Amino acid sequence: MMRMKMVGIAVSAVIAGTAWAAATRDEPITPIRPPVQVNLGMVELGKKLYFDPRLSKSGFISCNSCHNLSMGGTDNIPTSIGDKWQQGPINAPTVLNSSLNVAQFWDGRAADLKAQAGGPIANPGEMAFTHTLALDVLESIPAYVREFKQVFGKDKIDIDQVTLAIAEFEKTLVTPNSRFDQWLLGKDDALTPAELEGYNLFKNSGCVACHNGEAVGGNSFQKMGLVEPYKASSPAEGRSAVTGKDADRFNFKVPTLRNVEMTYPYFHDGAANTLTEAVDTMGRLQLGKKFTKDENARIVAFLKTLTGEQPKFTLPILPPSSDATPRPKPFN
Amino acid sequence: MMRMKMVGIAVSAVIAGTAWAAATRDEPITPIRPPVQVNLGMVELGKKLYFDPRLSKSGFISCNSCHNLSMGGTDNIPTSIGDKWQQGPINAPTVLNSSLNVAQFWDGRAADLKAQAGGPIANPGEMAFTHTLALDVLESIPAYVREFKQVFGKDKIDIDQVTLAIAEFEKTLVTPNSRFDQWLLGKDDALTPAELEGYNLFKNSGCVACHNGEAVGGNSFQKMGLVEPYKASSPAEGRSAVTGKDADRFNFKVPTLRNVEMTYPYFHDGAANTLTEAVDTMGRLQLGKKFTKDENARIVAFLKTLTGEQPKFTLPILPPSSDATPRPKPFN
């Protein structure tokens, strides 16, 4: 009886998320936790919306086009392709673990995933639609109408429901159980000696000052080019575009380094093709430090241990349009 | 003993695919059969390639972009979007059940799925790459090199392996167990009376002359505009472009009607937005017959019973590029 009671307490503690951290090593990076308090109906609906190109004017671009879940939640090109092949101004950040970010977009102009989700739909350079037109499409598709009603219990679909559902799906896109997290959680042989040396270099050189926490980044804004200026190939000004403060010029959200092996190219302008190049540039520009070839290789080896389990789910099947559904306009 | 022996025989016969048809109603449409003799290693590799935009110059377009498996294996726009947003000349046919087609493309210029798969990669208006450059990309990705070696047992990746693997995956994209097939296989109440009347109209009006067999089409070339000429919005000339024979002008492969509710818009130029419109046009132009509103509605109701089980699989995770991988060129 006593034992059963203790098990009961342990389970409650785990569910509440309090007993969890105790199991880890005391490091500035903490393991990714699976999502809690997820609304599964909303997740399934949001997954469909995430993959649905009918939320774009052309009927060709979905959230997954630029935040491709087959490719680390990015598009792996320097800047994204928008409606009519417009070139985007900035590198698409990964959607993986984005629920852990302090804010969304490189400049943090959206407070959370819900606020972010509405942006690209209505951005003339991205999906080039409007919220009203997107809602007209959804309202014309009987299976969507039923599913929204089932999930939200309302008679009409509104943009808040759309962005809430997409955000709820995105909350599930975390990548636990990387080899680095296995090591954090006590599996001593999860890292090779070179990878562990790479981590110690990463920690002791100061990288960890910005790249820390559960997402190994994503939790602060920092100046790109702290010690030496960065010559960006993108016109983006960073955080100052949001705050209006000159002091925030060229401050960007520190990107997560989770799954960084999959999220190339790097930096807000996508100018660095390889991790070797990115580590070298960051060392020089942010830390005033020139890593040797061997140090660089060890840090890169460590970074590759941050690749976690990728979200695993069945490709959603989208409900077909009805006769009343407004047709996409890809070429006008 | 006798009974066991009989069961043994029955099982062998089913595996060989011979005892199968006996279980069905005697109709000009036959049920979709699940694929046999599938090479699963090749399927898994082909699935990755099917979803991999690195087979395109831009790094943005994959097979799934225009033959989207979330949307009936099509893009649901009249003509497809290619590299740099070029407008394609013809409607993307569904990849679903395409293994049942007599040949591939609307004009049948590819004999089979393997021959088809190489086309879009190298078509300047579609993925705009070359086979050589696509192979350079694949050869630079260690996880692909290993997987090709595992599946094909050769030291070098060639285009035949790439197209074979994609074709093998496409062989799995069949959609059995539609309500119509359930009816064919003996479930009397699988169709409503109106749907059954629609089928009888479809059969007795002559639609079934071209739309028959397992795919309800796909097994012959026929003239578009047999009784009355069709005013196409596409410049495509059809089968004559392949045979050089003037008699084949405007002959196109009869499209499958499987999952037709999902594969809008219709015809080789994608000019018909709804099934109602497509049925009306086909009746007039191919059969010289004007269906009443009620007849049209019943035929449409029947057509919607041809939606089968959509392919169900986990979204593939693509192996990341290496430092040596040539980078996509989306904007030059």
XYZ file of C-alpha atoms in Angstrom:
664
model
C 0.000 0.000 0.000
C 2.770 2.375 0.971
C 4.567 1.693 -2.290
C 1.471 2.243 -4.378
C 0.889 5.544 -2.679
C 4.415 6.707 -3.440
C 4.035 5.739 -7.051
C 0.851 7.741 -7.120
C 2.640 10.812 -5.799
C 5.509 10.401 -8.258
C 3.118 10.205 -11.167
C 1.271 13.345 -10.085
C 4.528 15.200 -9.735
C 5.635 14.214 -13.210
C 2.308 15.254 -14.664
C 2.590 18.623 -12.956
C 6.072 18.972 -14.421
C 7.810 19.619 -11.108
C 9.761 16.432 -10.422
C 11.168 16.586 -13.921
C 14.145 18.892 -13.722
C 15.559 16.995 -10.755
C 16.565 14.153 -13.034
C 18.912 16.277 -15.166
C 22.524 17.408 -14.966
C 22.974 20.970 -13.788
C 23.816 22.638 -17.109
C 22.780 25.905 -18.784
C 21.029 23.820 -21.436
C 18.010 21.832 -20.275
C 16.284 18.903 -21.965
C 13.316 19.439 -24.271
C 10.116 18.405 -22.558
C 7.208 16.857 -24.440
C 4.272 19.273 -24.621
C 1.707 19.312 -21.829
C -1.934 20.381 -21.827
C -2.439 19.843 -25.525
C -5.919 20.031 -27.071
C -5.842 17.102 -29.479
C -8.875 18.123 -31.512
C -7.296 21.513 -32.070
C -3.988 19.854 -32.971
C -5.571 17.692 -35.672
C -7.429 20.662 -37.130
C -4.314 22.836 -36.938
C -2.270 20.154 -38.691
C -4.655 20.246 -41.646
C -4.553 24.047 -41.768
C -0.747 23.982 -41.562
C -0.629 21.838 -44.699
C -3.462 23.584 -46.557
C -2.316 25.775 -49.483
C -5.859 27.102 -49.825
C -4.916 29.592 -47.104
C -2.842 31.313 -49.834
C -4.042 33.341 -52.811
C -2.383 30.971 -55.267
C -3.550 27.735 -53.671
C 0.099 26.661 -53.810
C 1.757 27.883 -50.597
C 1.039 26.462 -47.156
C 2.757 26.990 -43.802
C 4.648 23.785 -44.592
C 6.071 25.267 -47.825
C 8.562 27.431 -45.917
C 8.492 25.656 -42.565
C 8.803 22.190 -44.057
C 8.456 19.474 -41.439
C 10.401 17.058 -43.638
C 13.384 19.422 -43.445
C 13.795 20.592 -39.869
C 10.840 22.965 -40.046
C 12.584 25.268 -42.528
C 12.935 25.607 -46.315
C 16.727 25.275 -46.363
C 17.135 28.245 -48.711
C 18.602 31.634 -47.682
C 15.338 33.564 -47.957
C 11.921 32.169 -48.708
C 9.853 32.079 -51.884
C 6.508 33.857 -51.689
C 3.509 34.385 -53.970
C 4.590 34.756 -57.619
C 8.107 33.679 -56.582
C 8.777 36.870 -54.656
C 12.026 36.742 -52.720
C 11.527 37.128 -48.981
C 13.631 39.545 -46.949
C 14.793 37.094 -44.289
C 15.614 33.457 -43.565
C 12.620 31.361 -42.484
C 13.203 30.359 -38.850
C 12.430 26.774 -37.897
C 8.988 26.036 -36.525
C 10.460 23.206 -34.450
C 10.444 24.057 -30.735
C 9.186 27.532 -31.635
C 6.726 27.329 -28.724
C 9.777 27.842 -26.507
C 10.667 31.205 -28.095
C 10.295 34.412 -26.070
C 8.469 35.844 -29.122
C 8.019 34.981 -32.798
C 9.745 36.224 -35.976
C 13.427 37.289 -35.962
C 12.426 40.688 -34.619
C 9.930 39.319 -32.113
C 7.043 41.315 -33.566
C 4.559 38.558 -32.675
C 4.106 37.781 -29.013
C 3.291 34.112 -29.536
C 2.577 31.381 -32.074
C -1.061 32.382 -32.411
C -0.106 35.967 -33.246
C 2.524 34.722 -35.693
C 0.247 32.348 -37.591
C -1.920 35.086 -39.060
C 1.067 37.012 -40.447
C 2.209 35.024 -43.491
C -1.380 34.375 -44.674
C -1.976 38.112 -45.153
C 1.576 39.136 -46.098
C 1.540 40.213 -49.787
C 5.067 38.844 -50.201
C 4.250 35.451 -48.694
C 0.845 33.788 -48.993
C -0.646 37.041 -50.325
C -4.175 36.329 -49.102
C -6.401 38.156 -46.632
C -7.905 36.766 -43.458
C -11.382 37.436 -44.833
C -10.716 35.518 -48.048
C -9.122 32.647 -46.138
C -12.208 32.440 -43.917
C -14.459 32.478 -47.007
C -12.575 29.445 -48.302
C -12.789 27.560 -44.997
C -16.484 28.403 -44.529
C -17.224 26.918 -47.962
C -15.738 23.518 -47.115
C -18.322 21.438 -45.220
C -15.822 19.133 -43.504
C -13.894 22.123 -42.146
C -17.105 23.774 -40.950
C -17.985 20.619 -39.027
C -14.492 20.216 -37.580
C -14.249 23.832 -36.413
C -17.677 23.479 -34.828
C -16.642 20.258 -33.094
C -13.433 21.811 -31.750
C -14.574 25.364 -30.916
C -18.319 24.905 -30.482
C -19.148 28.069 -32.426
C -21.332 28.626 -35.454
C -18.855 30.645 -37.459
C -15.163 30.230 -38.203
C -13.062 33.268 -37.330
C -9.375 34.016 -37.710
C -8.761 33.509 -33.989
C -9.890 29.910 -34.287
C -7.666 29.404 -37.332
C -4.536 30.798 -35.698
C -5.280 29.103 -32.360
C -5.531 25.724 -34.068
C -2.318 26.250 -36.052
C -0.529 27.382 -32.883
C -1.804 24.346 -30.983
C -0.426 22.035 -33.680
C 2.873 23.924 -33.560
C 3.048 23.356 -29.803
C 3.426 19.644 -30.582
C 6.427 20.264 -32.856
C 9.071 19.769 -30.197
C 12.040 17.474 -30.653
C 12.913 15.668 -27.431
C 15.424 12.899 -26.901
C 18.411 14.263 -28.823
C 21.668 12.587 -27.883
C 22.598 15.722 -25.966
C 19.376 15.500 -23.956
C 20.007 11.832 -23.277
C 23.359 12.890 -21.835
C 21.710 15.672 -19.807
C 19.293 13.093 -18.446
C 22.086 10.847 -17.271
C 23.169 8.599 -20.137
C 26.930 9.117 -19.827
C 27.872 7.396 -23.078
C 25.363 9.316 -25.197
C 28.129 11.692 -26.320
C 31.558 10.850 -27.731
C 34.564 12.446 -26.030
C 34.945 14.875 -28.972
C 31.295 15.931 -28.711
C 31.632 16.475 -24.976
C 34.783 18.546 -25.537
C 32.810 20.502 -28.116
C 30.134 21.196 -25.532
C 32.685 22.340 -22.987
C 34.238 24.678 -25.562
C 30.751 25.967 -26.416
C 30.060 26.577 -22.742
C 33.422 28.009 -21.710
C 33.889 30.244 -24.770
C 30.678 32.106 -23.992
C 28.325 30.789 -26.706
C 26.090 29.597 -23.918
C 25.538 33.157 -22.722
C 22.921 33.504 -25.458
C 22.339 29.911 -26.530
C 20.965 28.373 -23.367
C 17.800 26.938 -21.872
C 15.502 24.334 -23.319
C 15.762 25.580 -26.916
C 19.488 26.468 -26.721
C 18.467 29.990 -27.757
C 15.169 31.622 -28.614
C 14.853 33.300 -25.220
C 16.500 36.706 -25.777
C 17.295 39.392 -28.347
C 20.957 40.094 -29.019
C 22.955 42.274 -31.334
C 24.220 40.536 -34.479
C 27.839 41.703 -34.691
C 28.647 42.531 -31.088
C 32.442 42.706 -31.298
C 32.813 43.121 -35.060
C 30.028 44.408 -37.319
C 28.112 41.907 -39.445
C 27.727 42.704 -43.144
C 24.251 41.369 -43.783
C 22.891 40.570 -47.223
C 19.394 41.259 -45.886
C 17.858 44.703 -45.334
C 16.222 43.579 -42.069
C 16.878 45.949 -39.173
C 15.842 43.627 -36.394
C 14.230 44.510 -33.112
C 14.303 48.291 -33.712
C 11.578 47.839 -36.335
C 9.327 46.779 -33.453
C 10.480 48.991 -30.571
C 11.421 52.067 -32.611
C 14.537 52.360 -30.468
C 17.827 52.976 -32.219
C 19.602 50.933 -29.554
C 17.711 47.869 -30.801
C 19.018 48.205 -34.332
C 20.411 44.889 -35.553
C 19.169 43.111 -32.470
C 17.624 39.802 -33.462
C 16.076 36.956 -31.554
C 18.803 34.444 -30.805
C 17.915 31.423 -32.932
C 17.420 28.035 -31.327
C 20.267 25.615 -31.987
C 18.034 22.585 -31.604
C 18.202 20.507 -34.836
C 20.686 23.009 -36.203
C 22.192 20.357 -38.477
C 18.870 20.424 -40.371
C 18.136 24.166 -40.379
C 20.860 25.466 -42.736
C 21.575 28.010 -44.087
C 22.248 30.091 -40.978
C 21.754 33.652 -39.657
C 18.825 35.962 -40.323
C 20.031 36.466 -43.904
C 20.810 32.791 -44.490
C 24.331 33.741 -45.533
C 26.218 30.913 -43.810
C 25.878 27.602 -45.604
C 27.627 25.359 -43.122
C 27.938 24.979 -39.382
C 31.696 25.346 -39.715
C 31.206 28.778 -41.269
C 28.513 29.762 -38.761
C 30.623 28.789 -35.739
C 33.613 30.646 -37.145
C 31.603 33.818 -37.814
C 29.850 33.735 -34.447
C 33.160 33.228 -32.618
C 34.733 36.228 -34.297
C 31.767 38.618 -34.392
C 30.092 37.867 -31.075
C 32.973 36.697 -28.891
C 36.078 38.197 -30.535
C 37.461 34.696 -30.637
C 39.060 32.791 -33.501
C 38.393 29.090 -32.991
C 41.072 26.759 -34.321
C 40.047 24.265 -36.965
C 40.026 21.542 -34.340
C 37.974 23.581 -31.857
C 35.511 24.468 -34.588
C 35.119 20.799 -35.555
C 34.440 19.810 -31.946
C 31.819 22.505 -31.487
C 30.154 21.410 -34.739
C 30.229 17.801 -33.504
C 28.479 18.929 -30.305
C 25.894 20.956 -32.258
C 24.947 17.878 -34.257
C 24.031 16.085 -31.012
C 21.176 18.600 -30.631
C 19.125 16.900 -33.361
C 16.103 15.465 -31.596
C 13.287 13.170 -32.551
C 11.438 14.822 -35.410
C 7.655 15.178 -35.143
C 6.135 11.945 -36.394
C 2.633 12.038 -37.782
C 0.520 10.867 -40.653
C 0.354 13.253 -43.595
C -3.031 14.947 -43.208
C -5.678 14.462 -45.876
C -7.417 17.775 -46.576
C -11.170 17.999 -47.018
C -12.013 18.761 -50.655
C -13.377 22.125 -51.744
C -17.075 22.316 -52.533
C -18.710 23.775 -55.618
C -19.068 27.022 -53.651
C -15.398 27.304 -52.676
C -13.681 30.359 -54.187
C -10.956 29.040 -56.498
C -7.277 29.941 -56.007
C -5.774 32.633 -58.225
C -2.221 31.521 -58.944
C -1.649 33.604 -62.080
C -3.586 36.851 -61.598
C -7.311 -32.234 -43.706
C -9.446 -31.721 -46.760
C -10.647 -28.363 -45.482
C -7.165 -27.144 -44.652
C -5.988 -28.086 -48.102
C -8.773 -26.078 -49.684
C -7.943 -23.063 -47.557
C -4.347 -23.434 -48.672
C -5.383 -23.378 -52.296
C -7.626 -20.379 -51.799
C -4.828 -18.410 -50.133
C -2.382 -19.194 -52.929
C -4.938 -18.168 -55.493
C -5.565 -14.851 -53.718
C -1.856 -14.150 -53.517
C -1.504 -14.862 -57.222
C -4.395 -12.460 -57.812
C -6.572 -14.911 -59.710
C -9.332 -15.860 -57.298
C -9.904 -12.224 -56.589
C -12.265 -11.117 -59.322
C -14.634 -13.987 -58.567
C -15.783 -12.214 -55.407
C -17.044 -9.152 -57.242
C -20.201 -8.157 -59.092
C -19.938 -8.469 -62.854
C -19.601 -4.795 -63.755
C -17.409 -2.835 -66.215
C -15.760 -1.185 -63.201
C -13.663 -3.468 -60.992
C -12.468 -2.871 -57.426
C -9.052 -1.367 -56.737
C -6.662 -4.025 -55.539
C -3.928 -3.312 -53.008
C -0.495 -3.422 -54.636
C 1.363 -6.737 -54.858
C 5.083 -7.461 -55.121
C 6.161 -4.205 -53.561
C 9.812 -3.625 -52.624
C 9.464 -1.901 -49.264
C 13.025 -0.578 -49.097
C 12.526 1.028 -52.468
C 9.153 2.426 -51.353
C 10.646 4.134 -48.295
C 13.480 5.615 -50.354
C 11.073 6.669 -53.099
C 8.805 8.344 -50.546
C 11.687 10.542 -49.398
C 12.609 11.427 -52.985
C 8.956 12.201 -53.758
C 8.930 14.786 -50.958
C 12.448 16.149 -51.561
C 12.541 19.642 -53.133
C 16.301 19.305 -53.567
C 15.501 17.462 -56.806
C 14.557 20.914 -58.174
C 16.837 23.802 -59.100
C 15.145 26.093 -56.581
C 15.082 23.647 -53.681
C 11.392 24.544 -53.378
C 9.481 22.168 -55.682
C 9.071 18.444 -55.060
C 6.905 15.824 -56.759
C 4.447 16.446 -53.918
C 4.160 20.153 -54.805
C 1.988 19.429 -57.846
C 0.883 15.880 -56.997
C 0.001 16.703 -53.408
C -0.934 13.614 -51.421
C -2.940 15.731 -48.988
C -5.165 16.793 -51.893
C -5.998 13.743 -53.991
C -2.532 13.596 -55.566
C -3.072 16.853 -57.484
C -2.534 20.576 -56.913
C -6.181 21.568 -57.389
C -5.313 24.460 -59.679
C -6.016 24.539 -63.451
C -2.380 24.302 -64.527
C 0.632 23.860 -62.304
C 3.218 26.309 -60.999
C 6.806 25.586 -62.041
C 10.230 27.058 -61.347
C 10.071 30.870 -61.012
C 6.255 30.609 -60.975
C 6.056 29.582 -64.633
C 2.551 28.580 -65.647
C 2.369 24.985 -66.839
C 0.584 24.093 -70.088
C -1.690 21.393 -68.667
C -3.563 20.204 -65.593
C -1.506 18.006 -63.255
C -3.089 14.530 -63.349
C -3.497 12.723 -60.050
C -0.718 10.392 -58.977
C -3.276 8.257 -57.132
C -3.803 4.915 -58.871
C -1.513 6.101 -61.680
C 0.149 2.681 -61.701
C -3.055 1.475 -63.374
C -2.694 3.856 -66.338
C -1.913 2.472 -69.801
C 0.816 5.144 -70.015
C 1.785 8.348 -68.177
C 1.108 12.057 -68.889
C -2.060 13.211 -70.665
C -0.502 12.343 -74.031
C 0.980 9.054 -72.834
C 4.513 10.060 -73.763
C 5.958 8.041 -70.872
C 5.407 4.303 -70.952
C 5.321 3.857 -67.194
C 5.814 5.549 -63.826
C 9.572 5.120 -63.933
C 9.779 6.844 -67.316
C 7.480 9.603 -66.059
C 9.388 10.347 -62.864
C 12.454 11.701 -64.654
C 10.426 14.169 -66.723
C 9.465 16.957 -64.326
C 12.915 17.020 -62.669
C 14.546 18.034 -65.957
C 11.668 20.049 -67.433
C 12.748 23.749 -67.512
C 9.147 24.785 -66.841
C 8.712 22.500 -63.838
C 11.558 21.565 -61.483
C 14.099 23.078 -63.922
C 16.972 20.851 -62.831
C 19.039 18.288 -64.726
C 19.436 14.623 -63.880
C 23.178 15.151 -63.461
C 22.723 17.989 -60.972
C 20.059 16.039 -59.064
C 22.456 13.092 -58.777
C 25.237 15.433 -57.580
C 22.930 16.561 -54.779
C 21.957 13.010 -53.777
C 25.561 11.759 -53.928
C 26.583 14.531 -51.517
C 24.123 13.445 -48.813
C 25.622 10.583 -46.794
C 22.314 9.169 -45.557
C 20.985 8.964 -49.138
C 24.202 7.319 -50.341
C 23.810 4.653 -47.661
C 20.110 4.115 -48.354
C 20.588 3.788 -52.123
C 23.393 1.311 -51.486
C 21.220 -0.670 -49.093
C 18.325 -0.809 -51.560
C 20.149 -1.207 -54.884
C 23.492 -2.691 -53.797
C 25.488 -0.447 -56.122
C 28.326 1.964 -55.430
C 26.916 4.889 -57.341
C 23.482 6.494 -57.527
C 22.123 6.801 -61.063
C 18.905 8.261 -62.418
C 17.434 4.809 -63.016
C 17.617 4.101 -59.298
C 16.022 7.467 -58.511
C 13.101 6.989 -60.903
C 12.659 3.317 -59.987
C 12.368 4.219 -56.300
C 9.892 7.032 -56.960
C 7.842 4.712 -59.193
C 7.859 1.989 -56.545
C 6.509 4.454 -53.971
C 3.872 5.580 -56.474
C 2.770 1.955 -56.921
C 1.624 2.075 -53.288
C -0.578 5.127 -53.926
C -3.742 3.201 -54.673
C -7.048 3.968 -52.999
C -9.009 0.793 -52.305
C -12.207 0.402 -50.339
C -14.265 3.255 -51.753
C -17.970 2.888 -51.095
C -18.427 1.917 -54.721
C -15.856 -0.862 -54.358
C -17.570 -2.060 -51.194
C -20.734 -2.322 -53.259
C -18.880 -4.141 -56.053
C -17.562 -6.559 -53.471
C -21.011 -7.397 -52.208
C -22.030 -4.813 -49.598
C -25.509 -4.043 -50.924
C -26.171 -1.058 -48.678
C -22.867 0.673 -49.439
C -24.633 2.916 -51.965
C -27.788 4.976 -51.524
C -30.557 4.462 -54.088
C -29.668 7.817 -55.720
C -26.010 6.830 -56.036
C -26.952 3.508 -57.575
C -29.268 5.248 -60.024
C -26.366 7.564 -60.824
C -24.195 4.562 -61.572
C -26.819 3.033 -63.822
C -27.146 6.332 -65.703
C -23.340 6.491 -65.999
C -23.294 2.947 -67.358
C -26.288 3.129 -69.654
C -25.515 6.572 -71.095
C -22.159 5.376 -72.384
C -19.722 7.072 -69.969
C -18.507 3.617 -69.082
C -17.283 3.028 -72.639
C -14.167 5.014 -71.724
C -14.335 5.169 -67.939
C -14.108 1.515 -67.002
C -11.806 -0.993 -65.359
C -10.009 -0.733 -62.063
C -9.198 2.979 -62.389
C -12.532 3.944 -64.048
C -10.431 5.325 -66.916
C -6.711 5.606 -67.548
C -6.664 2.647 -69.931
C -7.212 4.262 -73.338
C -6.722 7.431 -75.378
C -9.865 9.151 -76.644
C -10.682 12.266 -78.524
C -11.690 15.243 -76.368
C -14.739 16.620 -78.167
C -16.038 13.587 -80.011
C -19.525 14.791 -80.911
C -18.995 18.526 -80.444
C -15.567 20.215 -80.508
C -13.979 21.220 -77.203
C -12.654 24.769 -76.933
C -9.582 24.207 -74.780
C -7.798 26.952 -72.883
C -4.591 24.896 -73.141
C -2.358 24.666 -76.225
C -1.778 20.925 -75.636
C -2.374 18.832 -78.764
C -2.581 15.482 -77.038
C -1.499 12.133 -78.384
C -0.450 13.478 -81.813
C 2.544 15.146 -80.150
C 3.781 11.624 -79.398
C 2.683 9.636 -82.457
C 3.031 12.399 -85.055
C -0.286 11.236 -86.522
C -2.848 13.864 -87.350
C -5.606 11.409 -86.449
C -4.366 11.503 -82.852
C -4.789 15.243 -82.541
C -6.740 16.121 -79.393
C -6.653 12.523 -78.243
C -5.868 12.427 -74.536
C -5.550 9.659 -72.021
C -8.946 9.170 -70.408
C -8.456 10.368 -66.841
C -9.209 8.060 -63.931
C -12.396 8.938 -62.067
C -11.165 7.408 -58.836
C -11.208 10.106 -56.089
C -12.599 12.534 -58.621
C -14.253 14.556 -55.851
C -10.714 15.496 -54.753
C -9.028 16.046 -58.122
C -10.759 19.225 -59.326
C -10.508 21.202 -61.540
C -11.249 18.847 -64.430
C -10.121 18.154 -68.023
C -6.602 18.479 -69.438
C -6.856 22.266 -69.264
C -8.447 22.311 -65.807
C -11.297 24.411 -67.162
C -14.179 22.708 -65.322
C -14.355 23.681 -61.675
C -17.109 21.352 -60.534
C -18.272 17.810 -61.170
C -21.652 19.183 -62.233
C -19.968 21.189 -64.975
C -17.679 18.316 -65.998
C -20.557 15.825 -66.261
C -22.591 18.290 -68.304
C -19.723 19.011 -70.710
C -18.792 15.354 -71.109
C -22.414 14.401 -71.790
C -22.781 16.980 -74.520
C -19.329 16.743 -76.143
C -18.636 13.030 -75.925
C -22.096 11.507 -75.965
C -24.287 14.145 -77.603
C -26.501 13.916 -74.554
C -27.924 16.675 -72.366
C -28.358 15.305 -68.846
C -31.241 16.789 -66.869
C -30.377 18.546 -63.635
C -31.598 15.527 -61.721
C -29.647 13.029 -63.845
C -26.532 15.151 -63.489
C -26.933 15.249 -59.697
C -27.287 11.466 -59.525
C -24.203 10.880 -61.657
C -22.263 13.305 -59.451
C -23.527 11.463 -56.370
C -22.251 8.198 -57.882
C -18.871 9.763 -58.761
C -18.375 10.810 -55.151
C -18.645 7.150 -54.089
C -15.372 6.534 -55.965
C -13.323 8.249 -53.252
C -11.211 5.508 -51.708
C -8.944 5.228 -48.725
C -6.193 7.782 -49.175
C -2.593 6.605 -48.784
C -1.747 6.770 -45.100
C 1.870 7.181 -44.118
C 4.141 9.131 -41.847
C 5.524 12.332 -43.325
C 9.092 11.411 -44.330
C 12.015 13.146 -42.660
C 14.661 13.996 -45.243
C 18.361 13.472 -44.570
C 20.102 16.842 -44.207
C 22.482 18.185 -46.832
C 26.189 17.992 -46.049
C 28.751 20.764 -46.319
C 29.515 19.445 -49.816
C 25.931 19.542 -51.078
C 25.429 22.012 -53.935
C 23.000 24.656 -52.668
C 19.668 25.318 -54.415
C 19.419 28.333 -56.711
C 15.929 29.723 -56.218
C 16.574 33.231 -57.524
C 19.127 32.908 -60.305
